[in-house]
mmCIF file of C-alpha atoms in Angstrom:
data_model
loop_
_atom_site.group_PDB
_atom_site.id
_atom_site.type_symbol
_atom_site.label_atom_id
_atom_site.label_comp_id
_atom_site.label_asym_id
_atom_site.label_seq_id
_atom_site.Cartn_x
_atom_site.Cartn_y
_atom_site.Cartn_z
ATOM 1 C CA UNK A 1 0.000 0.000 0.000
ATOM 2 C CA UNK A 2 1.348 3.218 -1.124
ATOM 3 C CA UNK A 3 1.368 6.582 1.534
ATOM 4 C CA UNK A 4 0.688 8.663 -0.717
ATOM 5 C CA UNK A 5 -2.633 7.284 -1.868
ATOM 6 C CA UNK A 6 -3.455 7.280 1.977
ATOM 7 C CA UNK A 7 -2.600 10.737 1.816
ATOM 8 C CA UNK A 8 -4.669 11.272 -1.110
ATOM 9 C CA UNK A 9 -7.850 9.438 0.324
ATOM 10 C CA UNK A 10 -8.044 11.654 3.598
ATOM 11 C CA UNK A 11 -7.512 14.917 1.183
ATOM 12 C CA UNK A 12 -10.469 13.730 -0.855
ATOM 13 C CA UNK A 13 -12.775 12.719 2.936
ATOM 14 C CA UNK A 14 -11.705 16.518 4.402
ATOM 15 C CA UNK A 15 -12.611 18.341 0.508
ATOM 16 C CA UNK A 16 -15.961 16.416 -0.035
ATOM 17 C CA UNK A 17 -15.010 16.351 -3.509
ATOM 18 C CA UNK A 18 -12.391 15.286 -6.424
ATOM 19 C CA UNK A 19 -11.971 18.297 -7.811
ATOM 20 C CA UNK A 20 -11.585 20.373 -4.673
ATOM 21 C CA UNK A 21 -9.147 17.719 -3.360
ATOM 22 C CA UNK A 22 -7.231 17.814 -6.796
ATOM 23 C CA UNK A 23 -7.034 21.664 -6.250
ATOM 24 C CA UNK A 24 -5.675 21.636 -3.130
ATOM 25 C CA UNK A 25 -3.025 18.874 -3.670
ATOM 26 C CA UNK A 26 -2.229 20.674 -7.298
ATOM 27 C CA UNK A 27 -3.200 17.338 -8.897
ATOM 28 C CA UNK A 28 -4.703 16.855 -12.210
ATOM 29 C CA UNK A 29 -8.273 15.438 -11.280
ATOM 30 C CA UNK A 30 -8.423 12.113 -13.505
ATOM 31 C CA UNK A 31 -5.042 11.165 -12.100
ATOM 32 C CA UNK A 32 -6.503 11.751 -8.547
ATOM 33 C CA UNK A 33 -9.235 9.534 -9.416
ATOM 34 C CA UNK A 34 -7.127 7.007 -10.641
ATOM 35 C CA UNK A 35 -5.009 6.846 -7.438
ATOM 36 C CA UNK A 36 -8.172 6.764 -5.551
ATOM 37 C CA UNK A 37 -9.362 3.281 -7.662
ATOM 38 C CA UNK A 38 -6.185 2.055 -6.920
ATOM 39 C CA UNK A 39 -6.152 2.161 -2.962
ATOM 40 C CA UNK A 40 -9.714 0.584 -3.281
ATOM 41 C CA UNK A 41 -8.481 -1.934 -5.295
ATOM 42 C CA UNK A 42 -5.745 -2.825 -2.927
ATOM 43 C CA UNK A 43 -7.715 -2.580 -0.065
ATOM 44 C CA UNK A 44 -10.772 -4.472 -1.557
ATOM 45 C CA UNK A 45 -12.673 -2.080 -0.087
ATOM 46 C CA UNK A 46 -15.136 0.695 -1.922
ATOM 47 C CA UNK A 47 -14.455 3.788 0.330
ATOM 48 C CA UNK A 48 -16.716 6.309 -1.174
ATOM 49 C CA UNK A 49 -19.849 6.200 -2.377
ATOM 50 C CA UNK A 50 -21.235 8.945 -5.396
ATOM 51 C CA UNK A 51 -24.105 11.808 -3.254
ATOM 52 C CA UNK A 52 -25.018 14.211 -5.498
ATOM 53 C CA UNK A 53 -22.134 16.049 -6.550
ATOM 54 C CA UNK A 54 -19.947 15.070 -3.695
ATOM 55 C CA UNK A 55 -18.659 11.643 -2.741
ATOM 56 C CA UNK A 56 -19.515 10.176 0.590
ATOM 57 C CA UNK A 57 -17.479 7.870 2.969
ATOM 58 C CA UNK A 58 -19.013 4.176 3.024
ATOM 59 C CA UNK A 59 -18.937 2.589 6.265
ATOM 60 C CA UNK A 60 -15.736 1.100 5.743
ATOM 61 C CA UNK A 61 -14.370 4.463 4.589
ATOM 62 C CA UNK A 62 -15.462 6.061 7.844
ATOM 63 C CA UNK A 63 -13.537 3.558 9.811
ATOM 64 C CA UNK A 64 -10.714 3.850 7.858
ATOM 65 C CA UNK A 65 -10.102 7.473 8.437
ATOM 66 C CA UNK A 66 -9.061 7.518 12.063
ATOM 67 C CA UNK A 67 -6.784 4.859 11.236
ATOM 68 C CA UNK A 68 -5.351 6.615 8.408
ATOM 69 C CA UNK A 69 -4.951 9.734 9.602
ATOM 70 C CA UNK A 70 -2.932 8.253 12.406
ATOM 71 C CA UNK A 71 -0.354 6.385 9.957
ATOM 72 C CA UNK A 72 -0.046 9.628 8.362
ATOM 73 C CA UNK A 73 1.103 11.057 11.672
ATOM 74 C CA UNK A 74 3.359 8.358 12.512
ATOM 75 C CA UNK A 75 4.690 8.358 9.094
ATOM 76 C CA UNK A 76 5.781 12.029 8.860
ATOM 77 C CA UNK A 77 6.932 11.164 12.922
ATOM 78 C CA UNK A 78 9.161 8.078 11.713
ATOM 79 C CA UNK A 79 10.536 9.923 8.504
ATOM 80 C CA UNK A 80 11.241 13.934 10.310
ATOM 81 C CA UNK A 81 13.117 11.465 13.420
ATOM 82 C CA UNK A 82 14.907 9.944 10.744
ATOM 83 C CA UNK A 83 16.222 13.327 9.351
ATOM 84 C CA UNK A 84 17.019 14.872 12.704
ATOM 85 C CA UNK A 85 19.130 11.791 13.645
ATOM 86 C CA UNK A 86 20.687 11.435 10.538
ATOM 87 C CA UNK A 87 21.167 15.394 10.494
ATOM 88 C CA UNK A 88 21.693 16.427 13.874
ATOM 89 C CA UNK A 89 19.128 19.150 13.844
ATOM 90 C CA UNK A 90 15.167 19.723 13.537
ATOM 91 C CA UNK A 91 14.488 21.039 10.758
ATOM 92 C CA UNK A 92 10.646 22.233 11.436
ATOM 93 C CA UNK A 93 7.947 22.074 13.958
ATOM 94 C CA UNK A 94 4.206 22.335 13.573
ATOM 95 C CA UNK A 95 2.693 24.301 17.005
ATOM 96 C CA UNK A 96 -1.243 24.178 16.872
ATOM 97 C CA UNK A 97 -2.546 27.579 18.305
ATOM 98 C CA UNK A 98 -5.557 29.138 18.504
ATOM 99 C CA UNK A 99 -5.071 32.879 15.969
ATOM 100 C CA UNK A 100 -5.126 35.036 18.978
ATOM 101 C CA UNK A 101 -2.833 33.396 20.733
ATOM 102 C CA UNK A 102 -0.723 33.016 17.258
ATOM 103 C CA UNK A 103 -1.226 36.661 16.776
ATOM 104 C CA UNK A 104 -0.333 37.400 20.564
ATOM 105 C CA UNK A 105 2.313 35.497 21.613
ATOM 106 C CA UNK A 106 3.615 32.610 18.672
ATOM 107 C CA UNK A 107 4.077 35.208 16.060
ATOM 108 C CA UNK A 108 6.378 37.509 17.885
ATOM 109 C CA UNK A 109 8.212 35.139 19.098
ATOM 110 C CA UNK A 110 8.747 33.279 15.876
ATOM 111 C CA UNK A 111 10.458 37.007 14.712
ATOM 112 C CA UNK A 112 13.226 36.376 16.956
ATOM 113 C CA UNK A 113 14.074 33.069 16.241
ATOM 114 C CA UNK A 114 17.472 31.987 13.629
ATOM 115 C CA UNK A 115 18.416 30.060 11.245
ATOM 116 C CA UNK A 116 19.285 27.414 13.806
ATOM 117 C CA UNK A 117 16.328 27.208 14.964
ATOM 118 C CA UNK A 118 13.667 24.894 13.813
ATOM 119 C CA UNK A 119 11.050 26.363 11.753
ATOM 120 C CA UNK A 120 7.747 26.888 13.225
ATOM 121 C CA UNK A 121 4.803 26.411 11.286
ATOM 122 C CA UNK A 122 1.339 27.572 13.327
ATOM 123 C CA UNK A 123 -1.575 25.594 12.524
ATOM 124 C CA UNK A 124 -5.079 27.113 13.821
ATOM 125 C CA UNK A 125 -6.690 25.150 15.926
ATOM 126 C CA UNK A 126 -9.713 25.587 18.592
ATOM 127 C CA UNK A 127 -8.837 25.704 22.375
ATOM 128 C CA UNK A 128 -10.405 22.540 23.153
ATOM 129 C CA UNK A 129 -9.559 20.216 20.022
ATOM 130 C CA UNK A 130 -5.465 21.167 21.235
ATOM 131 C CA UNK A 131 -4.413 17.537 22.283
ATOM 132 C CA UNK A 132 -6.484 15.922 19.346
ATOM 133 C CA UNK A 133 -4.401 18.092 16.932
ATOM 134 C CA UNK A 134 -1.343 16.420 18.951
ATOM 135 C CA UNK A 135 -2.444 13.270 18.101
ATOM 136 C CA UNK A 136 -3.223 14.029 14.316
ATOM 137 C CA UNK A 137 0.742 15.782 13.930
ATOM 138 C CA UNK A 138 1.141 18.729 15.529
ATOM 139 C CA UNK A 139 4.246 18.610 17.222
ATOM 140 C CA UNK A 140 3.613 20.953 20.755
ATOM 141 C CA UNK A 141 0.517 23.562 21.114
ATOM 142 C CA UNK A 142 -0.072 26.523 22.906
ATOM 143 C CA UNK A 143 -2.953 26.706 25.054
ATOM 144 C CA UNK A 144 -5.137 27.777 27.788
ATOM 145 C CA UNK A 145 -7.450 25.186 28.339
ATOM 146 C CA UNK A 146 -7.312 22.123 30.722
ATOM 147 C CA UNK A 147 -4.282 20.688 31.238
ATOM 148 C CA UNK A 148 -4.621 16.631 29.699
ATOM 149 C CA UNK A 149 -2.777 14.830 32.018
ATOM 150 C CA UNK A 150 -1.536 12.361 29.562
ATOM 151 C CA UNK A 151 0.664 15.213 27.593
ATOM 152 C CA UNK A 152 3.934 16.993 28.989
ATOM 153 C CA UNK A 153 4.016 20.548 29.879
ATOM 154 C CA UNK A 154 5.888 23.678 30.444
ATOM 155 C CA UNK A 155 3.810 26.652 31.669
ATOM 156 C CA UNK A 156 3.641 29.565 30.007
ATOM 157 C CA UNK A 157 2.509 32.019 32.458
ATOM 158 C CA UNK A 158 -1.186 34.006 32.892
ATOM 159 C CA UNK A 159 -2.055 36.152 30.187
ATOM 160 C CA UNK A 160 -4.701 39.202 31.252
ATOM 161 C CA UNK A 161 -8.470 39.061 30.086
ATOM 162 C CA UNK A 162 -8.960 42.704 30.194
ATOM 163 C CA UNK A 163 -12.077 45.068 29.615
ATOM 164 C CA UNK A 164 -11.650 47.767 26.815
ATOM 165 C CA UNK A 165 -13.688 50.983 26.136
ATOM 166 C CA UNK A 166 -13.286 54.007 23.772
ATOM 167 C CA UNK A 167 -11.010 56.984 24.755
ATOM 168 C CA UNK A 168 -14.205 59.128 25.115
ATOM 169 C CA UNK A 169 -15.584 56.786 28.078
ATOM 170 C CA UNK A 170 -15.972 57.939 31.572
ATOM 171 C CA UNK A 171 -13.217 55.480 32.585
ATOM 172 C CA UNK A 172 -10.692 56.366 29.948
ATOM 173 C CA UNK A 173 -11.052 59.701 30.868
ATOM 174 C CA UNK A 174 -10.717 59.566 34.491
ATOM 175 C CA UNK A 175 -7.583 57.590 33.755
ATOM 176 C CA UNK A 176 -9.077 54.601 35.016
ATOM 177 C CA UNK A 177 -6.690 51.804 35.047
ATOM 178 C CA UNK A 178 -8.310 48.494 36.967
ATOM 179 C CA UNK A 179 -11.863 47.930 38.337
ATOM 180 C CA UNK A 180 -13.372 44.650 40.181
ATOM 181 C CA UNK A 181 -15.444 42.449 38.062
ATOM 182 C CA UNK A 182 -18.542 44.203 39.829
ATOM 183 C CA UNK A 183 -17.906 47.432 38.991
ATOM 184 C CA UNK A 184 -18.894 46.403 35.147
ATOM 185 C CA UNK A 185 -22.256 45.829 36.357
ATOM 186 C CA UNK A 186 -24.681 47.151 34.352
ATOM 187 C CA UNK A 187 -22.353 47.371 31.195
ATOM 188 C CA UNK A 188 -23.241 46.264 27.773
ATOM 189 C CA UNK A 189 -20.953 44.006 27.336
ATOM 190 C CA UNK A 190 -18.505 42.878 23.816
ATOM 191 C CA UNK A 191 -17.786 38.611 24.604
ATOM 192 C CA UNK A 192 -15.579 35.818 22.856
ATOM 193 C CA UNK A 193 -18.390 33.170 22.356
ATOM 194 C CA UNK A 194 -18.174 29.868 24.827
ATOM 195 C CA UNK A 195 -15.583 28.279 21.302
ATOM 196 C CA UNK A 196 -13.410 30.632 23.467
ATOM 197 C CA UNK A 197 -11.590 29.907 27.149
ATOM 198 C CA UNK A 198 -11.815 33.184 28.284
ATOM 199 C CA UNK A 199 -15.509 33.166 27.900
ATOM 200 C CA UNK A 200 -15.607 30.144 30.143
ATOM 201 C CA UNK A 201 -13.401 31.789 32.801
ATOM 202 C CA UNK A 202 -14.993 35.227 33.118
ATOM 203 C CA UNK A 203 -18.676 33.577 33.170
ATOM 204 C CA UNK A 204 -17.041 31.447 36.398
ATOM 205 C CA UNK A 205 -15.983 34.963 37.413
ATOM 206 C CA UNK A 206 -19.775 36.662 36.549
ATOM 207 C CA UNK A 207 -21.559 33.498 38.634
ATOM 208 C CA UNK A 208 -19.476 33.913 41.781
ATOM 209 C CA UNK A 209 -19.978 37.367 41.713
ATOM 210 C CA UNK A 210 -23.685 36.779 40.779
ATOM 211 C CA UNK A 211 -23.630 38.977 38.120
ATOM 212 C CA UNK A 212 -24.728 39.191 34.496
ATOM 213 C CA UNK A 213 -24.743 42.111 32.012
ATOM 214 C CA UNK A 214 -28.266 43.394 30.412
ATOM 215 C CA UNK A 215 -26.924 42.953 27.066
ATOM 216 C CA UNK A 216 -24.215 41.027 25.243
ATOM 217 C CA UNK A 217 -22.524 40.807 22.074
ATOM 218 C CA UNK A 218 -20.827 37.787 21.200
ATOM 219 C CA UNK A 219 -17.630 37.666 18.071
ATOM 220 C CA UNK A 220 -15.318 35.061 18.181
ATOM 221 C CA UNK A 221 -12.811 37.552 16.946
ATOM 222 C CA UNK A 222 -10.558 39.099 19.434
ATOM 223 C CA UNK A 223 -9.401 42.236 17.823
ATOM 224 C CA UNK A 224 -12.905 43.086 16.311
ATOM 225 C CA UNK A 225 -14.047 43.005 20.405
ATOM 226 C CA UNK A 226 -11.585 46.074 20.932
ATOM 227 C CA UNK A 227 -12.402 47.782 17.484
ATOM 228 C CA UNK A 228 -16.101 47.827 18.551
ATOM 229 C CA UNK A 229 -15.268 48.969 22.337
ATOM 230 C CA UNK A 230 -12.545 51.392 20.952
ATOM 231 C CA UNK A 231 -15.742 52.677 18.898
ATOM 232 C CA UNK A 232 -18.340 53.178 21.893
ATOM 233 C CA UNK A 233 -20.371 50.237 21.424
ATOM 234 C CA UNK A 234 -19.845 48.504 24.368
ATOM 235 C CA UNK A 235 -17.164 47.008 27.081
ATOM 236 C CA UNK A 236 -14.900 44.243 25.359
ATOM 237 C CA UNK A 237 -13.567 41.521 27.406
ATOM 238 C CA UNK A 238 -10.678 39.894 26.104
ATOM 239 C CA UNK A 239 -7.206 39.041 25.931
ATOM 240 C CA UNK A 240 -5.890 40.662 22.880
ATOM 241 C CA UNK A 241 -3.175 43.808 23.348
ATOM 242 C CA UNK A 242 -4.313 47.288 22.871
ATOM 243 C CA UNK A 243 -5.728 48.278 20.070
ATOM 244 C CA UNK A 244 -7.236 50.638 17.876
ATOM 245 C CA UNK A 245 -6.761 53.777 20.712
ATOM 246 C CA UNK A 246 -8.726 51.552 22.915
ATOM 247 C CA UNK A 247 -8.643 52.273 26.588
ATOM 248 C CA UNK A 248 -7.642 48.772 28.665
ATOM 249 C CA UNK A 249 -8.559 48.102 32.011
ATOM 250 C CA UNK A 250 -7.611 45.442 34.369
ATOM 251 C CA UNK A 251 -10.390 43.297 35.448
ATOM 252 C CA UNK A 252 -9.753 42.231 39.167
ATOM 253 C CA UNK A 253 -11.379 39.190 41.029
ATOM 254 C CA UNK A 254 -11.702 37.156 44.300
ATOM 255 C CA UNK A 255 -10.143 34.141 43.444
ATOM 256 C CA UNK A 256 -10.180 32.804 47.088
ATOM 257 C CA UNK A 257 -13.448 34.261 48.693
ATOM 258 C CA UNK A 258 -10.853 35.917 51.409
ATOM 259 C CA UNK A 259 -11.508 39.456 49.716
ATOM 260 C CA UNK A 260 -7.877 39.839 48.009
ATOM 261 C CA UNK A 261 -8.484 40.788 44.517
ATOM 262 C CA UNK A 262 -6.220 39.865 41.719
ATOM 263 C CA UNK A 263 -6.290 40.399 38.000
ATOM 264 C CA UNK A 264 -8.367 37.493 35.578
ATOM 265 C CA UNK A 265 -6.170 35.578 33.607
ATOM 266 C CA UNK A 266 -5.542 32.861 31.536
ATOM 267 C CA UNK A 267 -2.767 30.150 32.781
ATOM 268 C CA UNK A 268 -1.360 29.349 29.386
ATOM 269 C CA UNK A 269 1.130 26.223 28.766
ATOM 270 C CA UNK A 270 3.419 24.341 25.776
ATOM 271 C CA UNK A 271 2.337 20.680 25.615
ATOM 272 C CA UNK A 272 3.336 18.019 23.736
ATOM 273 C CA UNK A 273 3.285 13.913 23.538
ATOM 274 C CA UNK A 274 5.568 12.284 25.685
ATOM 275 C CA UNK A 275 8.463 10.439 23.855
ATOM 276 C CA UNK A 276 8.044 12.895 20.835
ATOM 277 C CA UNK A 277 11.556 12.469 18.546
ATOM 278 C CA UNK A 278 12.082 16.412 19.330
ATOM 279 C CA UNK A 279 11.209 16.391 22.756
ATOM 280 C CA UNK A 280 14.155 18.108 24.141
ATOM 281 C CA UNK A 281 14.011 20.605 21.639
ATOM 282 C CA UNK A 282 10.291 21.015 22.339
ATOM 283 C CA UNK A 283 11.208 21.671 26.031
ATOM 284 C CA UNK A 284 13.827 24.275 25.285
ATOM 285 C CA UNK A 285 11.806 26.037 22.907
ATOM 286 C CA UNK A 286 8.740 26.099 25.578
ATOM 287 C CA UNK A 287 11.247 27.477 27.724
ATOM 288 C CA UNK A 288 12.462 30.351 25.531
ATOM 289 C CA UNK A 289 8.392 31.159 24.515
ATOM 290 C CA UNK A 290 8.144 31.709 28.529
ATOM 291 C CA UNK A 291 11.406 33.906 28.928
ATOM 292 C CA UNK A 292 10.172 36.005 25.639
ATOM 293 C CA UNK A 293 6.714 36.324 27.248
ATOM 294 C CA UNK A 294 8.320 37.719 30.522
ATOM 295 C CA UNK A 295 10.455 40.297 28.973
ATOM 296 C CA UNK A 296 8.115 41.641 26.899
ATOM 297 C CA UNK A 297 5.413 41.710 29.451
ATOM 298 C CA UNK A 298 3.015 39.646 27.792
ATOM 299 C CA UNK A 299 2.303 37.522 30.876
ATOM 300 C CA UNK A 300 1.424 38.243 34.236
ATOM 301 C CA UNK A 301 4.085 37.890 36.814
ATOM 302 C CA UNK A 302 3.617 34.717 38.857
#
């Protein structure tokens, strides 16, 4: 059985089509087709089944993918460990991050990287699918949520969630610089949607306080929250930089009950699969991200 028609197959299950596939692996369509036949034949399976104009997985094609996708990964695994033994170096590593996050912390720090370095190639992935995109290559994410116990990590630090409003707002010009989640009461109110951490961690924060706002807007989008707070229509909670004139404010909390406020944040780690051929290099590069956070005041001190 040949790799690349595996590879082929799970292009054609995540297109829906041929022709889309074909696109997307710049290959001419009939010869696509063709390879296609030929893993079927092999196989002596039928793996796709004509709907329309799109092909659809037969049950044996749906259990096939899982299982394919993870020879792929331990494929690209067996050959990249190959070429950093034989080599001495890695030559690239795929981090899965969500695009804030990428836009907030990876991509900076990629900037200072050399040309010793391994190349890191971001892949955009949602907060809580980080440890299946682990499993299905990615070599170490980035990420806030929920630590899976069965992954190594190196934290990160706590990155702010802070409030924005526009430099004509009360608070911006009174110079305002931190408030306690209660003193938003009564705000309309710019939120990630619950795809997001953050929005997880400041309801926890609204419930204890028992608190809600009388209206909300949700977008998914972190620097459209502080382009519509920079432009009056609300307070945006998130943890993008500032933005856009923007006026940031820390949002402070009660963590313990025992009335000592402290700012809400995000404890962010590196993880990665245990025994992964670049671990070490994985661990020094989490270790650098944390430094580069630090001196740039990205995170929180601890």
């Amino acid at each position: 059985m040949n790799f690349q028609r595996l590879q082929y197959f799970l292009a054609v299950v995540d297109a829906g089509t041929v022709t889309a596939a074909a696109e997307t692996l710049h290959v001419a369509q009939p010869a696509l087709s063709r390879q296609i036949k030929t893993l079927e034949r092999e196989l002596r399976l039928e793996l796709f089944e004509a709907q329309g104009n799109r092909l659809a997985l037969t049950s044996a094609g749906r259990a096939l993918v899982p299982v394919a996708r993870r020879l792929m990964v331990e494929t690209r695994g067996f050959e990249e460990a190959a070429t950093a033994l034989r080599t001495g170096r890695v030559e690239e590593l795929v981090a899965a991050t969500t695009s804030t996050t990428l836009r907030r912390i990876l991509a900076p720090f990629i900037a200072t990287t050399g040309p010793d370095d391994p190349k890191i190639i971001p892949r955009d992935v949602s907060h809580f699918d980080m440890s299946d995109s682990l499993r299905r290559g990615s070599d170490f994410a980035i990420s806030p949520a929920a630590r899976d116990g069965a992954l190594r990590h190196v934290p990160l630090g706590r990155v702010a969630v802070r409030a924005f409003v526009s430099a004509d707002h009360q608070w911006a010009r009174a110079g305002v610089t931190e408030l306690p989640i209660t003193g938003f009461a009564g705000s309309t109110a710019i939120l990630a949607s619950h795809h997001s951490v953050s929005r997880y961690v400041l309801d926890d924060v609204l419930g204890r306080a028992d608190m809600t706002f009388p209206e909300v807007t949700e977008c998914d989008d972190g620097q459209t929250v502080v382009a519509l707070a920079a432009a009056g229509r609300g307070v945006g909670f998130v943890t993008e930089g500032s933005l856009y004139g923007a006026h940031p404010i820390v949002v402070l909390h009660d963590p313990r009950s025992d009335g000592k406020l402290e700012p809400l944040a995000l404890p962010l780690h590196v993880a990665w699969i245990p025994g992964h051929y670049a671990e070490e290099v994985i661990q020094r590069m989490a270790h650098r991200i944390r430094g580069f956070l630090r001196a740039e005041g990205i995170t929180l001190d601890e």
